Coordinates of N, CA and C and ligand atoms in Angstrom, one line a residue:
X18 N 0.8 -1.2 0.0 CA 0.0 0.0 0.0 C 0.9 1.3 0.0
X19 N 0.5 2.2 -0.8 CA 1.3 3.4 -0.8 C 1.0 4.3 0.4
X20 N 2.0 4.8 1.0 CA 1.8 5.7 2.2 C 1.3 7.0 1.6
X21 N 0.5 7.7 2.5 CA -0.1 8.9 2.0 C 1.0 10.0 1.9
X22 N 0.8 10.9 0.9 CA 1.9 11.9 0.7 C 1.9 12.9 1.8
X23 N 3.2 13.4 2.1 CA 3.3 14.4 3.1 C 3.1 15.8 2.5
X24 N 2.2 16.6 3.1 CA 1.9 17.9 2.6 C 3.0 18.9 2.9
X25 N 3.5 19.5 1.9 CA 4.6 20.6 2.1 C 4.0 21.9 1.5
X26 N 3.9 22.9 2.3 CA 3.5 24.2 1.9 C 4.7 25.1 1.7
X27 N 4.7 25.8 0.5 CA 5.8 26.8 0.3 C 5.2 28.2 0.3
X28 N 5.6 29.0 1.3 CA 5.2 30.4 1.3 C 6.3 31.2 0.6
X29 N 6.0 32.0 -0.3 CA 7.0 32.8 -1.1 C 6.5 34.0 -1.6
X30 N 7.4 34.9 -2.0 CA 7.1 36.2 -2.7 C 8.1 36.3 -3.8
X31 N 7.6 36.8 -5.0 CA 8.5 36.9 -6.1 C 9.5 38.1 -6.0
X32 N 9.3 38.9 -5.0 CA 10.4 40.0 -4.7 C 11.6 39.4 -4.0
X33 N 11.5 38.2 -3.5 CA 12.6 37.6 -2.7 C 13.4 36.6 -3.5
X34 N 14.7 36.9 -3.8 CA 15.5 36.0 -4.6 C 15.7 34.7 -3.9
X35 N 15.8 34.6 -2.6 CA 15.9 33.3 -2.0 C 14.7 32.5 -2.1
X36 N 13.5 33.2 -2.2 CA 12.3 32.4 -2.5 C 12.4 31.7 -3.9
X37 N 13.0 32.4 -4.8 CA 13.1 31.8 -6.2 C 13.9 30.5 -6.1
X38 N 15.0 30.6 -5.3 CA 15.9 29.3 -5.2 C 15.1 28.2 -4.5
X39 N 14.4 28.6 -3.4 CA 13.6 27.6 -2.7 C 12.5 27.0 -3.6
X40 N 11.8 27.9 -4.4 CA 10.8 27.5 -5.3 C 11.3 26.5 -6.3
X41 N 12.4 26.8 -7.0 CA 12.9 25.9 -8.0 C 13.3 24.5 -7.4
X42 N 13.9 24.6 -6.2 CA 14.4 23.3 -5.7 C 13.2 22.4 -5.3
X43 N 12.2 23.0 -4.6 CA 11.1 22.2 -4.2 C 10.3 21.7 -5.4
X44 N 10.2 22.5 -6.5 CA 9.6 22.1 -7.7 C 10.3 20.9 -8.3
X45 N 11.6 20.9 -8.2 CA 12.4 19.8 -8.8 C 12.2 18.5 -7.9
X46 N 11.9 18.7 -6.7 CA 11.7 17.5 -5.8 C 10.2 17.0 -5.7
X47 N 9.3 17.8 -6.3 CA 7.9 17.4 -6.1 C 7.6 16.0 -6.6
X48 N 8.3 15.6 -7.6 CA 8.1 14.2 -8.1 C 9.2 13.2 -7.7
X49 N 10.1 13.7 -6.9 CA 11.2 12.8 -6.4 C 10.8 12.3 -5.0
X50 N 10.4 13.3 -4.2 CA 9.9 12.9 -2.8 C 8.4 12.6 -2.8
X51 N 8.0 11.9 -1.8 CA 6.6 11.5 -1.7 C 5.8 12.7 -1.0
X52 N 5.7 13.8 -1.7 CA 5.1 15.0 -1.1 C 4.0 15.5 -2.0
X53 N 3.1 16.2 -1.3 CA 2.0 16.9 -2.0 C 2.3 18.4 -1.8
X54 N 2.9 19.1 -2.9 CA 3.3 20.4 -2.7 C 2.2 21.4 -2.9
X55 N 2.1 22.3 -1.9 CA 1.0 23.4 -2.0 C 1.7 24.7 -2.1
X56 N 1.5 25.5 -3.2 CA 2.0 26.8 -3.3 C 1.2 27.8 -2.5
X57 N 1.9 28.6 -1.7 CA 1.2 29.6 -0.9 C 1.8 31.0 -1.2
X58 N 1.5 31.6 -2.3 CA 2.0 32.9 -2.6 C 1.5 33.9 -1.6
X59 N 2.4 34.6 -1.0 CA 2.1 35.5 0.1 C 2.9 36.8 0.0
X60 N 2.7 37.8 0.9 CA 3.3 39.1 0.7 C 4.4 39.3 1.8
X61 N 5.7 39.3 1.3 CA 6.8 39.4 2.3 C 6.8 40.7 3.1
X62 N 6.3 41.8 2.4 CA 6.2 43.1 3.2 C 5.3 42.9 4.4
X63 N 4.2 42.2 4.2 CA 3.3 41.9 5.4 C 3.9 41.1 6.4
X64 N 4.7 40.1 6.0 CA 5.4 39.2 7.0 C 6.4 40.1 7.8
X65 N 7.1 40.9 7.1 CA 8.1 41.8 7.8 C 7.5 42.7 8.8
X66 N 6.4 43.3 8.4 CA 5.6 44.2 9.2 C 5.0 43.4 10.4
X67 N 4.4 42.3 10.1 CA 3.7 41.5 11.2 C 4.6 40.9 12.2
X68 N 5.8 40.6 11.7 CA 6.8 39.9 12.7 C 7.7 40.9 13.3
X69 N 7.7 42.2 12.9 CA 8.6 43.2 13.5 C 10.0 43.0 12.9
X70 N 10.2 42.3 11.8 CA 11.5 42.2 11.2 C 11.7 43.3 10.2
X71 N 13.0 43.4 9.7 CA 13.2 44.3 8.6 C 14.1 43.6 7.6
X72 N 13.9 44.0 6.3 CA 14.6 43.3 5.3 C 16.1 43.4 5.5
X73 N 16.8 42.2 5.2 CA 18.3 42.2 5.3 C 18.9 43.3 4.3
X74 N 18.1 43.6 3.3 CA 18.7 44.6 2.3 C 18.8 46.0 2.9
X75 N 18.3 46.2 4.2 CA 18.5 47.5 4.8 C 19.8 47.6 5.6
X76 N 20.5 46.5 5.6 CA 21.8 46.6 6.4 C 22.9 46.4 5.3
X77 N 23.8 47.4 5.2 CA 24.8 47.5 4.2 C 25.7 46.2 4.1
X78 N 26.2 45.7 5.2 CA 27.0 44.5 5.3 C 26.3 43.3 4.7
X79 N 25.0 43.2 5.1 CA 24.2 42.1 4.6 C 24.0 42.1 3.1
X80 N 23.8 43.4 2.6 CA 23.6 43.5 1.1 C 24.9 43.0 0.4
X81 N 26.1 43.4 0.9 CA 27.3 43.1 0.3 C 27.5 41.5 0.3
X82 N 27.2 40.9 1.4 CA 27.3 39.5 1.6 C 26.3 38.8 0.7
X83 N 25.0 39.3 0.6 CA 24.0 38.6 -0.2 C 24.3 38.7 -1.7
X84 N 24.9 39.8 -2.1 CA 25.4 39.9 -3.5 C 26.2 38.7 -3.9
X85 N 27.2 38.5 -3.0 CA 28.2 37.4 -3.2 C 27.5 36.1 -3.1
X86 N 26.7 35.9 -2.0 CA 26.0 34.7 -1.7 C 25.1 34.3 -2.9
X87 N 24.4 35.2 -3.4 CA 23.4 34.9 -4.5 C 24.1 34.6 -5.8
X88 N 25.3 35.2 -6.1 CA 25.9 34.8 -7.3 C 26.6 33.4 -7.2
X89 N 27.0 33.1 -6.0 CA 27.5 31.7 -5.9 C 26.3 30.7 -6.0
X90 N 25.2 31.0 -5.3 CA 24.0 30.1 -5.3 C 23.4 30.0 -6.7
X91 N 23.5 31.0 -7.5 CA 23.0 30.9 -8.9 C 23.6 29.7 -9.6
X92 N 24.9 29.5 -9.5 CA 25.5 28.4 -10.2 C 25.2 27.1 -9.5
X93 N 25.3 27.1 -8.1 CA 25.1 25.9 -7.4 C 23.7 25.3 -7.6
X94 N 22.7 26.3 -7.6 CA 21.3 25.9 -7.8 C 20.9 25.8 -9.2
X95 N 21.8 26.3 -10.1 CA 21.4 26.4 -11.5 C 20.1 27.1 -11.7
X96 N 20.0 28.3 -11.2 CA 18.8 29.2 -11.4 C 19.4 30.5 -12.0
X97 N 18.9 30.9 -13.2 CA 19.5 32.0 -13.9 C 19.2 33.4 -13.3
X98 N 19.8 33.6 -12.1 CA 19.5 34.8 -11.4 C 20.5 35.9 -11.8
X99 N 19.9 37.1 -12.1 CA 20.7 38.3 -12.5 C 20.3 39.5 -11.6
X100 N 21.2 40.3 -11.2 CA 20.8 41.4 -10.4 C 20.0 42.5 -11.2
X101 N 18.9 42.9 -10.8 CA 18.3 44.1 -11.5 C 19.2 45.3 -11.3
X102 N 19.1 46.3 -12.3 CA 20.0 47.4 -12.2 C 19.8 48.2 -10.9
X103 N 18.5 48.2 -10.4 CA 18.2 49.0 -9.2 C 17.4 48.1 -8.2
X104 N 18.2 47.2 -7.5 CA 17.5 46.3 -6.7 C 16.6 46.9 -5.6
X105 N 17.1 48.0 -5.0 CA 16.3 48.7 -3.9 C 15.0 49.2 -4.5
X106 N 15.1 49.9 -5.7 CA 13.9 50.4 -6.3 C 12.9 49.2 -6.6
X107 N 13.5 48.1 -7.1 CA 12.6 47.0 -7.5 C 11.9 46.4 -6.2
X108 N 12.7 46.2 -5.2 CA 12.2 45.5 -4.0 C 11.3 46.5 -3.2
X109 N 11.8 47.7 -2.9 CA 11.1 48.5 -2.0 C 10.2 49.6 -2.6
X110 N 10.7 50.2 -3.7 CA 9.8 51.3 -4.3 C 8.7 50.7 -5.1
X111 N 9.0 49.7 -6.0 CA 8.0 49.1 -6.8 C 7.2 48.1 -6.0
X112 N 8.0 47.2 -5.4 CA 7.4 46.1 -4.6 C 6.6 45.1 -5.4
X113 N 6.0 44.1 -4.6 CA 5.5 43.0 -5.3 C 4.0 42.8 -5.0
X114 N 3.4 43.8 -4.3 CA 2.0 43.6 -3.9 C 1.0 43.3 -5.0
X115 N 1.1 44.0 -6.1 CA 0.2 43.7 -7.2 C 0.5 42.4 -7.9
X116 N 1.8 42.1 -8.0 CA 2.2 40.8 -8.6 C 1.7 39.6 -7.7
X117 N 1.8 39.8 -6.4 CA 1.3 38.7 -5.6 C -0.2 38.5 -5.6
X118 N -0.9 39.7 -5.7 CA -2.4 39.6 -5.9 C -2.7 38.9 -7.2
X119 N -1.9 39.2 -8.2 CA -2.2 38.6 -9.5 C -2.0 37.1 -9.4
X120 N -0.9 36.7 -8.8 CA -0.6 35.3 -8.6 C -1.7 34.6 -7.8
X121 N -2.2 35.3 -6.8 CA -3.3 34.7 -6.0 C -4.5 34.5 -6.9
X122 N -4.8 35.5 -7.8 CA -5.9 35.3 -8.7 C -5.7 34.2 -9.6
X123 N -4.5 34.0 -10.2 CA -4.2 32.9 -11.1 C -4.5 31.6 -10.4
X124 N -4.0 31.5 -9.1 CA -4.2 30.2 -8.4 C -5.6 29.9 -8.0
X125 N -6.4 31.0 -7.6 CA -7.8 30.8 -7.3 C -8.6 30.4 -8.5
X126 N -8.3 31.0 -9.6 CA -9.0 30.7 -10.8 C -8.7 29.3 -11.3
X127 N -7.5 28.9 -11.2 CA -7.1 27.6 -11.7 C -7.5 26.5 -10.7
X128 N -7.4 26.7 -9.4 CA -7.7 25.7 -8.4 C -6.7 24.6 -8.5
X129 N -5.6 24.8 -9.0 CA -4.5 23.8 -9.1 C -3.2 24.4 -9.1
X130 N -2.2 23.6 -9.6 CA -0.8 24.0 -9.4 C -0.1 24.4 -10.7
X131 N -0.5 23.9 -11.8 CA 0.3 24.0 -13.1 C 0.5 25.4 -13.5
X132 N -0.6 26.2 -13.6 CA -0.5 27.5 -14.1 C 0.2 28.4 -13.0
X133 N -0.1 28.1 -11.7 CA 0.5 28.9 -10.6 C 2.0 28.7 -10.7
X134 N 2.5 27.5 -11.0 CA 3.9 27.3 -11.1 C 4.5 28.1 -12.2
X135 N 3.9 28.0 -13.4 CA 4.4 28.7 -14.6 C 4.4 30.2 -14.4
X136 N 3.3 30.7 -13.9 CA 3.2 32.2 -13.7 C 4.2 32.7 -12.6
X137 N 4.4 31.9 -11.5 CA 5.4 32.2 -10.5 C 6.8 32.3 -11.2
X138 N 7.1 31.3 -11.9 CA 8.4 31.3 -12.5 C 8.6 32.5 -13.5
X139 N 7.6 32.8 -14.2 CA 7.7 33.9 -15.2 C 7.9 35.2 -14.4
X140 N 7.2 35.4 -13.3 CA 7.3 36.6 -12.5 C 8.7 36.7 -11.9
X141 N 9.2 35.5 -11.4 CA 10.6 35.5 -10.9 C 11.6 35.9 -12.0
X142 N 11.4 35.3 -13.1 CA 12.3 35.6 -14.3 C 12.2 37.1 -14.6
X143 N 11.0 37.7 -14.6 CA 10.9 39.1 -15.0 C 11.7 40.0 -14.1
X144 N 11.6 39.7 -12.8 CA 12.4 40.6 -11.8 C 13.9 40.2 -11.8
X145 N 14.1 38.9 -11.6 CA 15.5 38.5 -11.2 C 16.3 38.0 -12.4
X146 N 15.8 38.1 -13.6 CA 16.6 37.8 -14.8 C 16.5 38.8 -15.9
X147 N 15.3 39.3 -16.1 CA 15.1 40.2 -17.3 C 15.0 41.6 -16.9
X148 N 14.9 41.9 -15.6 CA 14.8 43.3 -15.1 C 13.6 44.0 -15.7
X149 N 12.5 43.3 -15.7 CA 11.3 43.9 -16.3 C 10.3 44.3 -15.2
X150 N 9.4 45.2 -15.5 CA 8.4 45.6 -14.5 C 7.4 44.5 -14.2
X151 N 6.9 44.4 -12.9 CA 5.9 43.5 -12.5 C 4.8 44.2 -11.8
X152 N 4.7 45.6 -11.9 CA 3.8 46.3 -11.1 C 2.6 46.8 -12.0
X153 N 2.8 47.1 -13.2 CA 1.8 47.7 -14.1 C 0.9 46.6 -14.7
X154 N -0.5 46.9 -14.8 CA -1.4 45.9 -15.4 C -0.9 45.5 -16.8
X155 N -0.3 46.4 -17.5 CA 0.2 46.1 -18.9 C 1.3 45.0 -18.8
X156 N 2.2 45.1 -17.7 CA 3.2 44.1 -17.5 C 2.6 42.8 -17.1
X157 N 1.7 42.8 -16.2 CA 1.1 41.6 -15.7 C 0.3 40.8 -16.8
X158 N -0.3 41.6 -17.7 CA -1.0 40.9 -18.8 C -0.1 40.2 -19.7
X159 N 1.2 40.5 -19.7 CA 2.1 39.8 -20.6 C 2.5 38.4 -20.0
X160 N 2.3 38.3 -18.7 CA 2.8 37.1 -18.0 C 2.1 35.8 -18.5
X161 N 0.8 35.7 -18.4 CA 0.1 34.5 -18.8 C 0.4 34.2 -20.3
X162 N 0.5 35.3 -21.1 CA 0.7 35.1 -22.5 C 2.1 34.5 -22.7
X163 N 3.1 35.0 -21.9 CA 4.5 34.5 -22.0 C 4.6 33.1 -21.6
X164 N 3.8 32.6 -20.6 CA 4.0 31.2 -20.2 C 3.1 30.3 -21.1
X165 N 2.5 30.9 -22.1 CA 1.6 30.1 -23.1 C 0.7 29.3 -22.3
X166 N 0.0 30.0 -21.3 CA -0.9 29.2 -20.4 C -2.2 28.8 -21.1
X167 N -2.3 29.1 -22.3 CA -3.5 28.7 -23.0 C -4.7 29.6 -22.6
X168 N -4.5 30.8 -22.2 CA -5.6 31.7 -21.9 C -6.0 32.6 -23.1
X169 N -7.2 32.7 -23.3 CA -7.6 33.6 -24.4 C -7.5 35.1 -23.9
X170 N -7.6 36.0 -24.8 CA -7.5 37.4 -24.4 C -8.6 37.8 -23.4
X171 N -9.8 37.3 -23.5 CA -10.9 37.6 -22.6 C -10.6 37.0 -21.2
X172 N -10.0 35.8 -21.2 CA -9.6 35.2 -19.9 C -8.6 36.0 -19.2
X173 N -7.6 36.5 -19.9 CA -6.5 37.4 -19.4 C -7.2 38.7 -18.8
X174 N -8.1 39.2 -19.6 CA -8.8 40.4 -19.1 C -9.6 40.2 -17.8
X175 N -10.2 39.0 -17.8 CA -10.9 38.6 -16.6 C -10.0 38.6 -15.3
X176 N -8.8 38.0 -15.6 CA -7.8 37.9 -14.5 C -7.3 39.3 -14.0
X177 N -7.2 40.2 -15.0 CA -6.7 41.5 -14.7 C -7.8 42.3 -13.9
X178 N -9.0 41.9 -14.0 CA -10.1 42.5 -13.2 C -10.1 41.9 -11.8
X179 N -9.9 40.5 -11.9 CA -10.0 39.8 -10.6 C -8.9 40.1 -9.6
X180 N -7.7 40.4 -10.1 CA -6.6 40.5 -9.1 C -6.7 41.8 -8.2
X181 N -7.5 42.8 -8.7 CA -7.6 44.0 -7.8 C -8.9 43.9 -7.0
X182 N -9.6 42.8 -7.0 CA -10.9 42.7 -6.3 C -10.6 42.5 -4.8
X183 N -11.6 43.0 -4.0 CA -11.4 42.8 -2.5 C -11.2 41.4 -2.1
X184 N -11.8 40.4 -2.9 CA -11.7 39.0 -2.6 C -10.2 38.5 -2.7
X185 N -9.5 39.0 -3.7 CA -8.1 38.6 -3.9 C -7.2 39.3 -2.9
X186 N -7.5 40.5 -2.5 CA -6.8 41.3 -1.5 C -6.9 40.5 -0.2
X187 N -8.1 40.1 0.1 CA -8.3 39.3 1.4 C -7.6 38.0 1.4
X188 N -7.7 37.3 0.2 CA -7.1 36.0 0.1 C -5.5 36.1 0.4
X189 N -4.9 37.1 -0.3 CA -3.5 37.3 -0.1 C -3.2 37.7 1.4
X190 N -4.0 38.5 1.9 CA -3.8 38.9 3.4 C -3.9 37.7 4.3
X191 N -4.9 36.8 4.0 CA -5.1 35.6 4.9 C -3.9 34.6 4.7
X192 N -3.4 34.5 3.5 CA -2.3 33.6 3.3 C -1.0 34.1 4.0
X193 N -0.9 35.4 3.9 CA 0.3 36.1 4.7 C 0.1 35.9 6.2
X194 N -1.1 36.0 6.6 CA -1.4 35.8 8.1 C -1.1 34.3 8.4
X195 N -1.5 33.4 7.5 CA -1.1 31.9 7.8 C 0.4 31.8 8.0
X196 N 1.2 32.4 7.2 CA 2.6 32.4 7.3 C 3.0 32.9 8.6
X197 N 2.5 34.1 9.0 CA 2.8 34.7 10.3 C 2.4 33.7 11.5
X198 N 1.3 33.1 11.3 CA 0.8 32.1 12.4 C 1.8 30.9 12.5
X199 N 2.4 30.6 11.4 CA 3.4 29.5 11.5 C 4.8 30.0 12.1
X200 N 4.8 31.3 12.3 CA 6.1 31.9 12.9 C 7.0 32.6 11.9
X201 N 6.5 32.9 10.7 CA 7.3 33.5 9.7 C 7.9 34.8 10.1
X202 N 9.1 35.1 9.7 CA 9.7 36.4 9.8 C 10.5 36.7 8.5
X203 N 10.4 35.8 7.5 CA 11.0 36.0 6.2 C 10.6 34.9 5.3
X204 N 11.1 34.9 4.1 CA 10.8 33.9 3.1 C 12.1 33.4 2.4
X205 N 12.1 32.2 1.8 CA 11.0 31.3 1.7 C 10.7 30.6 3.1
X206 N 9.5 30.2 3.2 CA 9.1 29.4 4.4 C 8.5 28.1 3.9
X207 N 9.0 27.0 4.4 CA 8.5 25.7 4.1 C 7.9 25.0 5.3
X208 N 6.6 24.6 5.2 CA 5.9 24.0 6.3 C 5.6 22.6 5.9
X209 N 6.1 21.6 6.6 CA 5.9 20.2 6.3 C 5.0 19.6 7.4
X210 N 4.0 18.9 6.9 CA 3.1 18.3 7.8 C 3.4 16.8 7.9
X211 N 4.0 16.4 9.0 CA 4.3 15.0 9.2 C 3.8 14.6 10.6
X212 N 3.1 13.4 10.6 CA 2.5 12.9 11.8 C 1.7 13.9 12.5
X213 N 0.8 14.6 11.8 CA -0.1 15.6 12.3 C 0.7 16.8 13.1
X214 N 1.9 16.9 12.7 CA 2.7 18.1 13.2 C 3.2 18.9 12.1
X215 N 3.3 20.2 12.3 CA 3.8 21.1 11.3 C 5.2 21.5 11.7
X216 N 6.2 21.1 10.8 CA 7.6 21.4 11.0 C 7.9 22.6 10.0
X217 N 8.4 23.7 10.6 CA 8.6 24.9 9.8 C 10.1 25.2 9.6
X218 N 10.4 25.5 8.3 CA 11.8 25.8 8.0 C 11.9 27.1 7.2
X219 N 12.9 27.9 7.6 CA 13.1 29.2 7.0 C 14.3 29.1 6.1
X220 N 14.2 29.5 4.8 CA 15.3 29.6 3.9 C 15.4 28.5 2.9
X221 N 16.2 28.8 1.8 CA 16.4 27.9 0.7 C 17.6 27.0 1.0
X222 N 18.1 27.2 2.2 CA 19.3 26.4 2.6 C 19.1 25.4 3.7
X223 N 17.8 25.0 3.9 CA 17.4 24.1 4.9 C 16.9 22.8 4.4
X224 N 17.1 22.6 3.1 CA 16.5 21.4 2.5 C 17.0 20.1 3.1
X225 N 18.3 20.1 3.4 CA 19.0 18.8 3.9 C 18.3 18.4 5.2
X226 N 18.2 19.4 6.1 CA 17.6 19.2 7.4 C 16.1 18.8 7.2
X227 N 15.4 19.5 6.3 CA 14.0 19.2 6.1 C 13.8 17.8 5.6
X228 N 14.7 17.3 4.7 CA 14.6 16.0 4.1 C 14.8 15.0 5.3
X229 N 15.7 15.2 6.1 CA 15.9 14.4 7.3 C 14.7 14.3 8.2
X230 N 14.1 15.5 8.4 CA 12.9 15.5 9.3 C 11.7 14.9 8.7
X231 N 11.5 14.9 7.4 CA 10.3 14.3 6.8 C 10.6 12.8 6.2
X232 N 11.8 12.4 6.4 CA 12.2 11.0 6.0 C 12.3 10.8 4.5
X233 N 12.9 11.8 3.9 CA 13.2 11.8 2.5 C 14.7 11.9 2.3
X234 N 15.2 11.7 1.0 CA 16.6 11.7 0.8 C 17.0 13.0 0.1
X235 N 18.0 13.7 0.6 CA 18.5 15.0 -0.1 C 19.5 14.6 -1.1
X236 N 19.3 15.0 -2.3 CA 20.2 14.6 -3.4 C 20.8 15.9 -4.0
X237 N 20.9 17.0 -3.2 CA 21.4 18.2 -3.7 C 20.4 19.0 -4.4
X238 N 20.8 20.3 -4.8 CA 19.8 21.2 -5.4 C 19.3 20.7 -6.8
X239 N 20.0 19.8 -7.4 CA 19.6 19.4 -8.8 C 19.5 17.8 -8.8
X240 N 18.4 17.4 -8.2 CA 18.3 15.9 -8.0 C 18.3 15.1 -9.3
X241 N 17.9 15.6 -10.4 CA 17.8 14.8 -11.6 C 19.2 14.7 -12.3
X242 N 20.2 15.5 -11.8 CA 21.5 15.5 -12.5 C 22.4 14.4 -12.1
Ligands
GSH14 N1 19.7 31.8 4.5 C1 18.5 32.0 3.8 C2 18.3 33.5 3.7 C3 16.9 33.8 3.1 C4 16.6 35.3 3.2 O1 17.5 36.1 3.5 N2 15.4 35.7 2.9 C5 15.0 37.1 2.9 C6 14.1 37.4 1.8 S1 14.9 37.3 0.2 C7 14.3 37.3 4.2 O2 13.1 37.2 4.3 N3 15.1 37.5 5.3 C8 14.6 37.7 6.6 C9 15.7 37.7 7.6 O3 16.8 37.3 7.2 O4 15.5 37.9 8.8 C10 18.6 31.3 2.5 O5 19.7 30.9 2.1 O6 17.6 31.1 1.8

């Protein structure tokens, strides 16, 4: 008899480069480990505020270290990360609120994972590889088209109306609150449900420990290689 799959929730925000690393690794493992992966797109700004934390990008020494760290991780994780020309403007001034509402709408509308995964990846790519805007409706409308999600123009229009609705704002707020309730102070956050207990891990650098705790094997960031 097959044992039931362990539910793993990934809380992430496309403004967070470490979220991108965590996102790609857990996507690579979703068919390697006996897990049922649930995407929980949430708002990192709300987590920072709600937990009383502040972004590491506000401390000069951390910024310098993260620069180096991320360029090493790009190769190790094989994720095509590129610094935007103005990271502070991208993360703090422009922010990710509308993009995360949009992603929430995509997920709600689909009720599944496939399009949410593709749209998330496209949003990560736009910020952290192509240095393109993710705040304007015109930019967001390019995303489902770019992932060839099979949406007609009227469906894309429908999504663009849906993402600014109070319902999607509330949904994003409640997902962010769920992350805070699990103890989040930053992203990515992975919550593993094993033996009716929730084990919470912060960071894209905790997969080895996470694998140990859920009884799976860690094969490095590129398990298929
Ligand atoms: N060591 C973690 C760092 C993750 C990280 O710095 N995440 C940022 C967002 S990109 C954050 O939320 N940081 C909160 C904090 O460090 O307190 C990793 O390798 O993934």
